[in-house]
Tab-separated table of C-alpha atoms and ligand atoms in Angstrom:
chain	number	residue	atom	x	y	z
A	218	MET	CA	30.729	-7.267	3.376
A	219	SER	CA	27.762	-6.605	5.645
A	220	ILE	CA	24.468	-6.084	3.922
A	221	LEU	CA	23.345	-3.817	6.770
A	222	GLN	CA	25.388	-1.762	9.166
A	223	VAL	CA	23.822	0.400	11.826
A	224	LEU	CA	26.239	2.712	13.570
A	225	ASN	CA	25.748	4.508	16.856
A	226	LEU	CA	22.062	5.386	16.559
A	227	HIS	CA	20.695	7.856	19.070
A	228	LYS	CA	17.085	8.897	19.395
A	229	SER	CA	15.349	11.046	21.988
A	230	TYR	CA	11.721	11.945	22.455
A	231	GLY	CA	11.845	15.294	24.198
A	232	LYS	CA	14.175	14.819	27.141
A	233	THR	CA	14.038	11.015	27.270
A	234	GLU	CA	16.774	9.298	25.346
A	235	VAL	CA	15.304	6.075	23.991
A	236	LEU	CA	18.250	4.881	21.889
A	237	LYS	CA	21.622	5.601	23.453
A	238	GLY	CA	24.038	4.569	20.746
A	239	VAL	CA	22.893	1.355	19.109
A	240	GLY	CA	25.026	-0.365	16.500
A	241	PHE	CA	25.118	-3.751	14.841
A	242	SER	CA	25.763	-5.291	11.484
A	243	MET	CA	24.553	-8.333	9.627
A	244	ASN	CA	25.383	-10.372	6.580
A	245	GLU	CA	23.244	-11.336	3.648
A	246	GLY	CA	20.997	-14.311	4.306
A	247	GLU	CA	21.319	-13.927	8.061
A	248	VAL	CA	18.426	-13.900	10.507
A	249	LEU	CA	18.858	-11.634	13.495
A	250	SER	CA	16.509	-11.580	16.454
A	251	ILE	CA	16.188	-8.646	18.806
A	252	ILE	CA	14.924	-9.393	22.283
A	253	GLY	CA	14.572	-7.214	25.338
A	254	SER	CA	12.102	-6.020	27.905
A	255	SER	CA	9.244	-3.664	27.166
A	256	GLY	CA	10.359	-0.091	26.632
A	257	SER	CA	13.945	-1.024	25.869
A	258	GLY	CA	13.758	0.683	22.460
A	259	LYS	CA	13.323	-2.227	20.031
A	260	THR	CA	10.440	-0.692	18.110
A	261	THR	CA	12.140	2.692	18.066
A	262	LEU	CA	15.251	1.095	16.582
A	263	LEU	CA	13.238	-0.529	13.780
A	264	ARG	CA	11.351	2.707	13.141
A	265	CYS	CA	14.586	4.683	12.872
A	266	ILE	CA	16.104	2.199	10.428
A	267	ASN	CA	12.918	2.219	8.349
A	268	PHE	CA	12.753	6.046	8.233
A	269	LEU	CA	9.528	6.250	10.224
A	270	GLU	CA	11.506	8.254	12.776
A	271	ARG	CA	14.587	10.316	12.204
A	272	ALA	CA	17.531	9.294	14.393
A	273	ASP	CA	19.305	12.216	16.071
A	274	GLU	CA	22.727	10.720	15.586
A	275	GLY	CA	24.268	7.806	13.732
A	276	GLN	CA	24.526	6.224	10.309
A	277	ILE	CA	22.907	3.407	8.382
A	278	LEU	CA	24.786	1.627	5.592
A	279	VAL	CA	23.508	-0.865	3.072
A	280	ASN	CA	26.172	-2.904	1.295
A	281	GLY	CA	28.699	-0.375	2.496
A	282	GLU	CA	26.845	2.607	1.074
A	283	VAL	CA	25.662	5.271	3.506
A	284	ILE	CA	21.908	5.629	3.102
A	285	PHE	CA	21.360	7.633	6.260
A	286	ASP	CA	23.619	9.984	8.126
A	287	ALA	CA	22.094	12.075	10.900
A	288	ARG	CA	24.653	14.829	10.327
A	289	ASN	CA	23.367	15.298	6.822
A	290	LYS	CA	20.385	17.625	7.201
A	291	ASN	CA	19.643	18.303	3.512
A	292	GLN	CA	16.256	17.169	2.350
A	293	LEU	CA	16.609	14.253	-0.037
A	294	SER	CA	14.551	14.275	-3.204
A	295	ILE	CA	11.473	12.084	-3.235
A	296	SER	CA	13.085	9.535	-5.538
A	297	GLU	CA	16.201	9.295	-3.338
A	298	GLN	CA	14.021	8.889	-0.244
A	299	ARG	CA	12.089	6.141	-1.962
A	300	LYS	CA	15.228	4.385	-3.139
A	301	ASN	CA	16.541	4.330	0.432
A	302	GLN	CA	13.195	3.250	1.790
A	303	LEU	CA	12.935	0.323	-0.601
A	304	ASN	CA	16.098	-1.274	0.747
A	305	PHE	CA	13.937	-2.390	3.632
A	306	GLY	CA	10.573	-3.948	4.250
A	307	LEU	CA	8.678	-3.748	7.532
A	308	VAL	CA	5.989	-6.031	8.882
A	309	PHE	CA	3.986	-4.296	11.583
A	310	GLN	CA	2.645	-5.779	14.761
A	311	SER	CA	-0.844	-4.589	13.780
A	312	PHE	CA	-0.658	-5.639	10.073
A	313	ASN	CA	-1.861	-2.283	8.693
A	314	LEU	CA	-3.400	-3.807	5.598
A	315	PHE	CA	-5.411	-1.508	3.342
A	316	PRO	CA	-9.018	-2.425	4.141
A	317	GLN	CA	-10.561	-1.308	0.846
A	318	TYR	CA	-8.325	-3.562	-1.260
A	319	ASN	CA	-8.552	-7.315	-1.481
A	320	VAL	CA	-5.616	-9.574	-0.709
A	321	LEU	CA	-4.155	-9.539	-4.200
A	322	GLU	CA	-4.629	-5.784	-4.555
A	323	ASN	CA	-2.925	-5.165	-1.211
A	324	VAL	CA	0.155	-6.963	-2.506
A	325	GLU	CA	0.082	-5.433	-5.994
A	326	LEU	CA	-0.595	-1.824	-5.039
A	327	ALA	CA	2.953	-0.652	-4.356
A	328	PRO	CA	4.664	-2.586	-7.187
A	329	LYS	CA	2.116	-1.179	-9.639
A	330	LEU	CA	2.561	2.385	-8.469
A	331	LEU	CA	6.336	2.022	-8.625
A	332	ALA	CA	6.181	0.531	-12.111
A	333	LYS	CA	4.504	3.693	-13.378
A	334	GLU	CA	7.838	5.440	-13.032
A	335	ARG	CA	9.672	3.034	-15.308
A	336	ASN	CA	10.714	4.560	-18.626
A	337	ASP	CA	9.242	1.696	-20.600
A	338	TYR	CA	5.957	1.671	-18.662
A	339	LYS	CA	3.859	3.095	-21.495
A	340	GLU	CA	5.208	0.744	-24.162
A	341	ASN	CA	5.150	-2.435	-22.105
A	342	LYS	CA	2.301	-1.655	-19.760
A	343	LYS	CA	0.489	-4.941	-20.322
A	344	GLU	CA	3.519	-7.149	-19.794
A	345	ILE	CA	4.663	-5.178	-16.754
A	346	LEU	CA	1.283	-5.387	-15.045
A	347	ALA	CA	0.941	-9.062	-15.892
A	348	SER	CA	4.322	-9.869	-14.422
A	349	ILE	CA	3.518	-7.868	-11.270
A	350	GLU	CA	0.339	-9.840	-10.895
A	351	SER	CA	1.984	-13.197	-11.353
A	352	GLU	CA	4.693	-12.265	-8.857
A	353	ALA	CA	2.032	-11.159	-6.377
A	354	ARG	CA	0.266	-14.477	-6.801
A	355	ALA	CA	3.564	-16.272	-6.295
A	356	VAL	CA	4.383	-14.527	-2.986
A	357	LEU	CA	0.855	-15.132	-1.773
A	358	GLU	CA	1.278	-18.781	-2.591
A	359	ARG	CA	4.463	-18.821	-0.557
A	360	VAL	CA	2.558	-17.646	2.506
A	361	GLY	CA	-0.224	-20.136	1.807
A	362	LEU	CA	-2.977	-17.729	0.770
A	363	SER	CA	-3.673	-18.692	-2.829
A	364	ASP	CA	-7.291	-19.382	-1.992
A	365	LYS	CA	-7.887	-15.943	-0.433
A	366	LEU	CA	-6.825	-13.642	-3.270
A	367	ALA	CA	-10.228	-12.023	-3.656
A	368	ASN	CA	-11.011	-11.705	0.048
A	369	TYR	CA	-10.886	-8.425	1.924
A	370	PRO	CA	-8.737	-8.056	5.051
A	371	CYS	CA	-11.842	-7.867	7.255
A	372	GLU	CA	-12.760	-11.367	6.088
A	373	LEU	CA	-9.465	-12.904	7.240
A	374	SER	CA	-8.198	-14.170	10.578
A	375	GLY	CA	-5.383	-12.239	12.263
A	376	GLY	CA	-2.886	-14.867	11.197
A	377	GLN	CA	-3.998	-14.650	7.583
A	378	GLN	CA	-3.866	-10.855	7.681
A	379	GLN	CA	-0.332	-10.979	9.002
A	380	ARG	CA	0.635	-13.378	6.214
A	381	VAL	CA	-0.787	-10.942	3.651
A	382	SER	CA	1.295	-8.184	5.143
A	383	ILE	CA	4.397	-10.373	4.925
A	384	ALA	CA	3.591	-11.072	1.274
A	385	ARG	CA	3.020	-7.367	0.665
A	386	ALA	CA	6.486	-6.572	2.008
A	387	LEU	CA	8.134	-9.467	0.147
A	388	ALA	CA	6.647	-8.399	-3.173
A	389	LEU	CA	9.031	-5.417	-3.232
A	390	LYS	CA	12.045	-7.691	-2.719
A	391	PRO	CA	13.615	-5.740	0.138
A	392	LYS	CA	17.254	-6.382	0.949
A	393	VAL	CA	16.361	-6.696	4.616
A	394	LEU	CA	12.924	-7.552	5.971
A	395	PHE	CA	12.069	-6.324	9.465
A	396	PHE	CA	9.383	-7.748	11.747
A	397	ASP	CA	8.159	-5.936	14.856
A	398	GLU	CA	6.604	-8.566	17.106
A	399	PRO	CA	4.754	-10.162	14.201
A	400	THR	CA	2.772	-12.512	16.438
A	401	SER	CA	1.955	-10.434	19.486
A	402	ALA	CA	-1.380	-9.147	18.159
A	403	LEU	CA	-2.475	-12.726	17.484
A	404	ASP	CA	-4.247	-15.381	19.503
A	405	PRO	CA	-1.739	-17.956	20.711
A	406	GLU	CA	-3.109	-20.642	18.406
A	407	LEU	CA	-2.433	-18.412	15.372
A	408	THR	CA	1.201	-17.596	16.115
A	409	GLY	CA	2.339	-20.952	14.755
A	410	GLU	CA	1.352	-20.195	11.178
A	411	ILE	CA	3.347	-16.950	11.162
A	412	LEU	CA	6.390	-18.566	12.689
A	413	LYS	CA	6.168	-21.281	10.053
A	414	VAL	CA	6.162	-18.660	7.268
A	415	ILE	CA	9.147	-16.868	8.781
A	416	ARG	CA	10.983	-20.147	9.114
A	417	SER	CA	10.363	-20.905	5.439
A	418	LEU	CA	11.733	-17.466	4.511
A	419	ALA	CA	14.818	-18.158	6.604
A	420	ALA	CA	15.291	-21.389	4.709
A	421	LYS	CA	15.210	-19.343	1.486
A	422	LYS	CA	18.013	-17.157	2.884
A	423	ILE	CA	15.948	-13.984	3.127
A	424	THR	CA	17.775	-11.504	5.330
A	425	MET	CA	15.557	-10.745	8.318
A	426	VAL	CA	15.536	-8.806	11.569
A	427	ILE	CA	12.879	-10.011	13.985
A	428	VAL	CA	11.835	-8.283	17.183
A	429	THR	CA	10.139	-10.945	19.250
A	430	HIS	CA	9.217	-12.114	22.695
A	431	GLU	CA	9.119	-15.736	21.565
A	432	ILE	CA	12.495	-16.879	22.829
A	433	GLU	CA	12.107	-20.462	21.677
A	434	PHE	CA	11.288	-19.263	18.194
A	435	ALA	CA	14.166	-16.786	18.154
A	436	LYS	CA	16.488	-19.569	19.172
A	437	ASN	CA	15.082	-21.774	16.504
A	438	VAL	CA	15.105	-19.491	13.514
A	439	SER	CA	17.913	-17.016	14.009
A	440	ASP	CA	21.643	-17.030	13.544
A	441	ASN	CA	22.354	-14.130	15.846
A	442	VAL	CA	20.591	-12.434	18.718
A	443	ILE	CA	20.703	-8.958	20.155
A	444	PHE	CA	19.566	-8.311	23.699
A	445	MET	CA	18.553	-4.696	24.306
A	446	ASP	CA	17.920	-2.987	27.588
A	447	ASP	CA	17.257	0.666	28.319
A	448	GLY	CA	18.275	1.912	24.887
A	449	VAL	CA	21.535	0.034	24.486
A	450	ILE	CA	22.609	-3.340	23.184
A	451	VAL	CA	23.699	-5.217	26.260
A	452	GLU	CA	24.730	-8.423	24.594
A	453	GLN	CA	24.924	-9.705	21.045
A	454	GLY	CA	26.210	-12.797	19.381
A	455	ARG	CA	25.325	-16.256	18.224
A	456	VAL	CA	22.057	-17.693	19.501
A	457	GLU	CA	23.768	-20.483	21.390
A	458	ASP	CA	25.887	-17.991	23.277
A	459	VAL	CA	23.393	-15.252	24.087
A	460	ILE	CA	20.353	-17.352	24.921
A	461	ASP	CA	21.854	-20.518	26.327
A	462	ASN	CA	24.855	-19.026	27.980
A	463	PRO	CA	24.322	-15.311	28.601
A	464	GLN	CA	27.264	-13.428	30.012
A	465	ASN	CA	25.511	-10.309	31.165
A	466	GLU	CA	23.546	-10.072	34.401
A	467	ARG	CA	20.692	-8.147	32.744
A	468	THR	CA	20.361	-10.733	29.980
A	469	ARG	CA	20.232	-13.505	32.539
A	470	ASN	CA	17.550	-11.711	34.568
A	471	PHE	CA	15.449	-11.108	31.469
A	472	LEU	CA	15.661	-14.708	30.291
A	473	ARG	CA	14.960	-16.020	33.786
A	474	LYS	CA	11.846	-13.866	34.089
A	475	LEU	CA	10.609	-15.164	30.733
A	476	SER	CA	11.132	-18.801	31.625
A	477	ASP	CA	9.372	-18.272	34.984
A	478	LYS	CA	6.201	-17.248	33.169
B	132	MET	CA	-60.035	26.040	-9.324
B	133	SER	CA	-57.842	28.856	-10.574
B	134	GLY	CA	-56.978	29.514	-6.895
B	135	ILE	CA	-55.567	26.017	-6.599
B	136	ASN	CA	-53.585	26.399	-9.794
B	137	GLU	CA	-52.281	29.760	-8.686
B	138	ALA	CA	-51.211	28.353	-5.343
B	139	LEU	CA	-49.549	25.298	-6.892
B	140	GLY	CA	-47.699	27.440	-9.409
B	141	SER	CA	-46.519	29.815	-6.735
B	142	LEU	CA	-45.246	26.966	-4.542
B	143	PHE	CA	-43.471	25.436	-7.506
B	144	ASN	CA	-41.752	28.720	-8.345
B	145	GLY	CA	-40.868	29.232	-4.700
B	146	PHE	CA	-39.289	25.832	-4.490
B	147	GLY	CA	-37.085	26.844	-7.415
B	148	PHE	CA	-35.284	29.213	-5.032
B	149	ASN	CA	-34.847	26.459	-2.455
B	150	CYS	CA	-33.319	24.296	-5.160
B	151	ILE	CA	-30.997	27.046	-6.410
B	152	ILE	CA	-29.740	27.661	-2.895
B	153	PHE	CA	-29.348	23.947	-2.258
B	154	PHE	CA	-27.395	23.100	-5.398
B	155	CYS	CA	-25.219	26.225	-5.426
B	156	THR	CA	-24.338	25.714	-1.792
B	157	LEU	CA	-23.348	22.091	-2.415
B	158	LEU	CA	-21.413	22.918	-5.554
B	159	PHE	CA	-19.225	25.502	-3.845
B	160	ALA	CA	-19.227	24.432	-0.196
B	161	LEU	CA	-18.041	20.869	-0.866
B	162	PRO	CA	-14.665	21.935	-2.350
B	163	LEU	CA	-14.347	25.073	-0.202
B	164	GLY	CA	-14.776	22.850	2.860
B	165	LEU	CA	-11.765	20.819	1.781
B	166	ILE	CA	-9.638	23.947	1.510
B	167	ILE	CA	-10.746	24.969	5.007
B	168	THR	CA	-9.849	21.477	6.243
B	169	PHE	CA	-6.327	21.803	4.892
B	170	GLY	CA	-6.104	25.195	6.599
B	171	SER	CA	-7.242	23.913	9.959
B	172	MET	CA	-4.945	20.887	9.727
B	173	SER	CA	-1.981	22.974	8.598
B	174	ARG	CA	1.195	22.489	10.575
B	175	PHE	CA	1.830	26.218	10.229
B	176	ILE	CA	0.253	27.333	13.529
B	177	PRO	CA	-0.968	30.821	12.500
B	178	ILE	CA	-2.906	29.357	9.569
B	179	SER	CA	-4.507	26.578	11.565
B	180	PHE	CA	-5.301	28.996	14.401
B	181	ILE	CA	-6.978	31.528	12.125
B	182	THR	CA	-8.868	28.827	10.240
B	183	ARG	CA	-10.096	27.114	13.369
B	184	THR	CA	-11.190	30.419	14.899
B	185	PHE	CA	-13.076	31.217	11.722
B	186	VAL	CA	-14.784	27.817	11.763
B	187	TRP	CA	-15.634	28.254	15.431
B	188	ILE	CA	-17.287	31.618	14.741
B	189	ILE	CA	-19.258	30.342	11.764
B	190	ARG	CA	-20.460	27.265	13.601
B	191	GLY	CA	-21.155	29.174	16.799
B	192	THR	CA	-23.419	31.880	15.382
B	193	PRO	CA	-26.823	31.581	13.708
B	194	LEU	CA	-26.941	31.229	9.960
B	195	MET	CA	-29.650	33.906	10.023
B	196	LEU	CA	-27.194	36.402	11.524
B	197	GLN	CA	-24.607	35.456	8.915
B	198	ILE	CA	-27.078	36.106	6.108
B	199	PHE	CA	-27.785	39.609	7.480
B	200	VAL	CA	-24.090	40.322	7.908
B	201	VAL	CA	-23.296	39.300	4.336
B	202	LEU	CA	-26.208	41.363	3.030
B	203	TYR	CA	-25.619	44.575	5.001
B	204	ALA	CA	-21.965	44.669	6.055
B	205	PRO	CA	-20.486	45.395	2.604
B	206	GLY	CA	-22.799	48.381	2.151
B	207	LEU	CA	-22.554	49.800	5.645
B	208	LEU	CA	-18.876	49.149	6.333
B	209	LEU	CA	-17.232	49.202	2.916
B	210	ASP	CA	-19.622	51.438	0.993
B	211	PHE	CA	-20.068	48.610	-1.468
B	212	PRO	CA	-23.686	47.547	-1.161
B	213	MET	CA	-24.751	44.008	-2.044
B	214	LYS	CA	-26.657	44.310	-5.294
B	215	SER	CA	-28.472	40.995	-5.063
B	216	ARG	CA	-30.118	39.557	-2.011
B	217	LEU	CA	-29.910	36.087	-3.514
B	218	THR	CA	-26.147	36.432	-3.898
B	219	ALA	CA	-25.875	37.451	-0.262
B	220	VAL	CA	-27.878	34.409	0.782
B	221	LEU	CA	-25.736	32.113	-1.373
B	222	VAL	CA	-22.487	33.519	-0.014
B	223	ALA	CA	-23.678	33.098	3.561
B	224	PHE	CA	-24.868	29.542	2.950
B	225	ILE	CA	-21.683	28.526	1.151
B	226	ILE	CA	-19.441	29.853	3.907
B	227	ASN	CA	-21.621	28.359	6.637
B	228	TYR	CA	-21.846	24.924	5.099
B	229	ALA	CA	-18.202	24.864	4.028
B	230	ALA	CA	-17.320	25.354	7.696
B	231	TYR	CA	-19.505	22.424	8.730
B	232	PHE	CA	-18.258	20.204	5.904
B	233	SER	CA	-14.646	21.053	6.753
B	234	GLU	CA	-15.130	19.726	10.276
B	235	ILE	CA	-16.629	16.510	8.937
B	236	TYR	CA	-13.723	16.102	6.495
B	237	ARG	CA	-11.233	16.788	9.271
B	238	GLY	CA	-12.857	14.241	11.552
B	239	GLY	CA	-12.733	11.702	8.722
B	240	ILE	CA	-9.086	12.339	7.895
B	241	GLU	CA	-8.033	12.286	11.538
B	242	SER	CA	-9.876	9.010	12.118
B	243	ILE	CA	-7.557	7.131	9.747
B	244	SER	CA	-4.873	5.405	11.783
B	245	LYS	CA	-1.239	6.443	11.551
B	246	GLY	CA	-0.486	2.835	10.597
B	247	GLN	CA	-2.078	3.324	7.169
B	248	TYR	CA	0.280	6.197	6.363
B	249	GLU	CA	3.274	4.318	7.729
B	250	ALA	CA	2.443	1.148	5.804
B	251	GLY	CA	2.256	3.245	2.638
B	252	GLN	CA	5.542	4.959	3.390
B	253	VAL	CA	7.501	1.754	4.008
B	254	LEU	CA	6.144	0.404	0.719
B	255	GLY	CA	7.820	3.339	-0.992
B	256	LEU	CA	4.704	5.364	-1.786
B	257	THR	CA	4.904	9.141	-1.915
B	258	LYS	CA	2.795	11.279	0.400
B	259	SER	CA	0.315	12.058	-2.341
B	260	GLN	CA	0.040	8.402	-3.382
B	261	VAL	CA	-0.665	7.516	0.233
B	262	PHE	CA	-3.395	10.145	0.377
B	263	PHE	CA	-5.055	9.422	-2.949
B	264	LYS	CA	-4.577	5.640	-3.177
B	265	ILE	CA	-5.018	4.643	0.458
B	266	VAL	CA	-6.489	7.279	2.746
B	267	LEU	CA	-9.019	9.172	0.638
B	268	PHE	CA	-11.314	6.239	-0.060
B	269	GLN	CA	-11.450	5.275	3.599
B	270	VAL	CA	-12.210	8.883	4.537
B	271	ILE	CA	-15.087	9.036	2.065
B	272	LYS	CA	-16.574	5.846	3.457
B	273	ARG	CA	-16.474	7.280	6.961
B	274	ILE	CA	-17.908	10.687	6.144
B	275	VAL	CA	-20.898	9.553	4.081
B	276	PRO	CA	-23.250	9.226	7.098
B	277	PRO	CA	-22.426	12.613	8.724
B	278	MET	CA	-22.407	14.311	5.309
B	279	SER	CA	-25.845	12.955	4.497
B	280	ASN	CA	-27.172	14.348	7.785
B	281	GLU	CA	-25.674	17.724	7.044
B	282	ILE	CA	-26.980	17.811	3.489
B	283	ILE	CA	-30.489	16.936	4.611
B	284	THR	CA	-30.278	19.797	7.117
B	285	LEU	CA	-29.230	22.050	4.238
B	286	VAL	CA	-32.412	21.227	2.329
B	287	LYS	CA	-34.512	22.447	5.246
B	288	ASP	CA	-32.295	25.444	5.962
B	289	THR	CA	-32.860	26.853	2.475
B	290	SER	CA	-36.180	28.288	3.663
B	291	LEU	CA	-34.228	30.693	5.878
B	292	ALA	CA	-33.701	32.788	2.739
B	293	ARG	CA	-37.122	34.337	3.292
B	294	ILE	CA	-35.735	36.568	6.051
B	295	VAL	CA	-34.190	38.786	3.395
B	296	GLY	CA	-37.230	38.573	1.181
B	297	ILE	CA	-36.353	35.716	-1.151
B	298	ALA	CA	-39.693	34.209	-2.148
B	299	GLU	CA	-38.838	30.636	-1.328
B	300	ILE	CA	-41.560	28.048	-0.938
B	301	ILE	CA	-42.691	28.645	2.651
B	302	MET	CA	-42.900	32.395	2.115
B	303	CYS	CA	-45.043	31.752	-0.959
B	304	ALA	CA	-47.311	29.406	0.941
B	305	GLU	CA	-47.733	31.769	3.855
B	306	ARG	CA	-49.241	34.403	1.565
B	307	PHE	CA	-52.189	32.098	0.967
B	308	THR	CA	-53.053	31.985	4.644
B	309	LYS	CA	-54.298	35.559	4.188
B	310	GLN	CA	-56.866	34.139	1.760
B	311	GLY	CA	-57.838	31.637	4.443
B	312	LEU	CA	-55.976	28.729	2.841
B	313	ILE	CA	-53.883	26.425	5.047
B	314	TRP	CA	-53.244	23.576	2.587
B	315	PRO	CA	-50.476	25.359	0.635
B	316	LEU	CA	-48.521	25.610	3.874
B	317	PHE	CA	-48.984	21.902	4.558
B	318	SER	CA	-48.074	20.961	1.030
B	319	THR	CA	-44.672	22.669	1.319
B	320	GLY	CA	-43.901	19.928	3.807
B	321	ILE	CA	-44.532	17.397	1.060
B	322	TYR	CA	-41.954	19.074	-1.170
B	323	PHE	CA	-39.344	18.804	1.572
B	324	LEU	CA	-40.277	15.240	2.412
B	325	ILE	CA	-40.002	14.107	-1.183
B	326	PHE	CA	-36.715	15.917	-1.735
B	327	ASN	CA	-35.220	14.500	1.432
B	328	GLY	CA	-36.681	11.085	0.690
B	329	VAL	CA	-34.805	11.005	-2.613
B	330	LEU	CA	-31.614	12.148	-0.879
B	331	THR	CA	-32.012	9.508	1.815
B	332	LEU	CA	-32.364	6.811	-0.840
B	333	LEU	CA	-29.341	8.167	-2.672
B	334	PHE	CA	-27.149	8.245	0.427
B	335	GLY	CA	-28.377	4.807	1.452
B	336	PHE	CA	-27.282	3.563	-1.953
B	337	ILE	CA	-23.855	5.190	-1.627
B	338	GLU	CA	-23.396	3.771	1.872
B	339	LYS	CA	-24.220	0.316	0.548
B	340	LYS	CA	-21.614	0.711	-2.186
B	341	PHE	CA	-18.989	1.230	0.513
B	342	ASN	CA	-20.251	-1.657	2.603
B	343	TYR	CA	-18.203	-4.313	0.837
B	344	TYR	CA	-15.542	-3.984	3.511
B	345	ARG	CA	-15.446	-3.152	7.191
B	346	GLY	CA	-13.011	-0.826	8.920
C	604	ATP	N1	6.494	8.687	19.907
C	604	ATP	C1	7.004	8.599	21.152
C	604	ATP	N2	6.998	9.681	21.970
C	604	ATP	C2	7.516	9.608	23.206
C	604	ATP	N3	8.064	8.507	23.753
C	604	ATP	C3	8.097	7.398	22.979
C	604	ATP	C4	7.565	7.374	21.664
C	604	ATP	N4	7.734	6.152	21.148
C	604	ATP	C5	8.340	5.427	22.114
C	604	ATP	N5	8.563	6.174	23.222
C	604	ATP	C6	9.226	5.708	24.472
C	604	ATP	O1	10.430	5.113	24.102
C	604	ATP	C7	10.708	3.981	24.907
C	604	ATP	C8	10.998	2.791	24.026
C	604	ATP	O2	9.844	2.439	23.309
C	604	ATP	P1	9.809	1.256	22.260
C	604	ATP	O3	8.445	1.209	21.737
C	604	ATP	O4	10.919	1.428	21.303
C	604	ATP	O5	10.087	-0.013	23.191
C	604	ATP	P2	9.987	-1.550	22.829
C	604	ATP	O6	11.301	-2.131	23.193
C	604	ATP	O7	9.534	-1.717	21.432
C	604	ATP	O8	8.887	-2.059	23.834
C	604	ATP	P3	7.769	-3.203	23.645
C	604	ATP	O9	8.489	-4.503	23.900
C	604	ATP	O10	6.777	-2.898	24.715
C	604	ATP	O11	7.216	-3.073	22.276
C	604	ATP	C9	9.502	3.794	25.803
C	604	ATP	O12	9.815	4.283	27.072
C	604	ATP	C10	8.438	4.625	25.156
C	604	ATP	O13	7.587	5.170	26.134
C	605	MG	MG1	7.801	-2.569	20.503
């Protein structure tokens, strides 16, 4: 069964329709890249799936269970909203770390706040907090930042900040981790370290959706690719097919323009 | 010699009023300002419109006028005269400064990027956790410098109370000019300088505390 199914998402801002019926599905452990020209709706798609925007139409299913249905207008309770939200993690283009917290605190903040709602929090507070801390240290080690735990975001390079934000998302163990152009705010010489981290996550079978302009990387790391243009998915399939042997005219034009650069 | 003592005592008593006005205004205007901020940032348009109009009027008219209005309007319009001139002064100061503080708070809150709220949301935090655990601290860091300016202005503004006959320090000192003495008037300046010097040190200390991170 698919871990994530997105069905027929529509989203308009005022009169402009930005998503015109987008649907795809993916399996556990799969890496999916989304490519497409600027303004094609990639960010909007990620924002709708991650509940930062409300889609006007469509459904989102996780492991076959509907977690979003645009027809359903009732307000969910805060705990239901949070449960839905925590299916996913999102790594932003601009990191959005919390500047007043150090690296370790950035990663621990959400797990600690969530733990407060556990029934056994009061009894086992010490153990719970200790295990959150050791897990936070472990994810930071995975992204190669064990020596920066006490540093503040302003003391880190862009690449290091982005790795903290990946660790912060990983610490909540999302079922699907989304990346919106994780390297495009970085100097070219720093993109490599992020791509390396993502590759290592792929090797660990973390389910990921990556919006990227780095075609070589997408080809390298992903199982499947989606090409979006003007609010629709024009072509989707295995990397070898979509990138090396595109069927659609628009996909071919897009890839040709990229390789001309 | 007794003239000097008399003058010093009178200045000291006068400065008591300046201090009362200063501390009462801070005590009430700081939280009231926050309520006004929530009003002016409300998504319910009538509330934000009324609040912003109110703030515009308060900030656009002299504090002196506001003191007179608070003192005389209840008696003349509502047949409910203000019993205490000091109360009238305090009410006017609190409303006036709350309006100024609310604009500083609003500027601080609006300066926090949308990305901070969104990062909190995707990590599963509730709206109030996002505000109290992420945004609030950053807002405080940003508003310390404008708040310290405003609070130092408040110290000096307290002498406006004399226009309704509150014997604050400058009014006390002026009386001695009739006896040919100018030094009491000069020495009031020393009171203000010392008070503001202490505040400047205090705010400098607070700013330093927040300096451990940038952004
Ligand atoms: N909040 C918004 N209000 C109005 N229009 C918006 C908003 N957000 C996005 N849009 C519009 O929606 C369209 C798609 O934007 P989106 O950011 O999803 O594109 P994208 O594929 O991520 O582009 P890029 O590759 O440049 O990041 C654009 O035309 C954009 O102007
Ligand atoms: Mg985008």
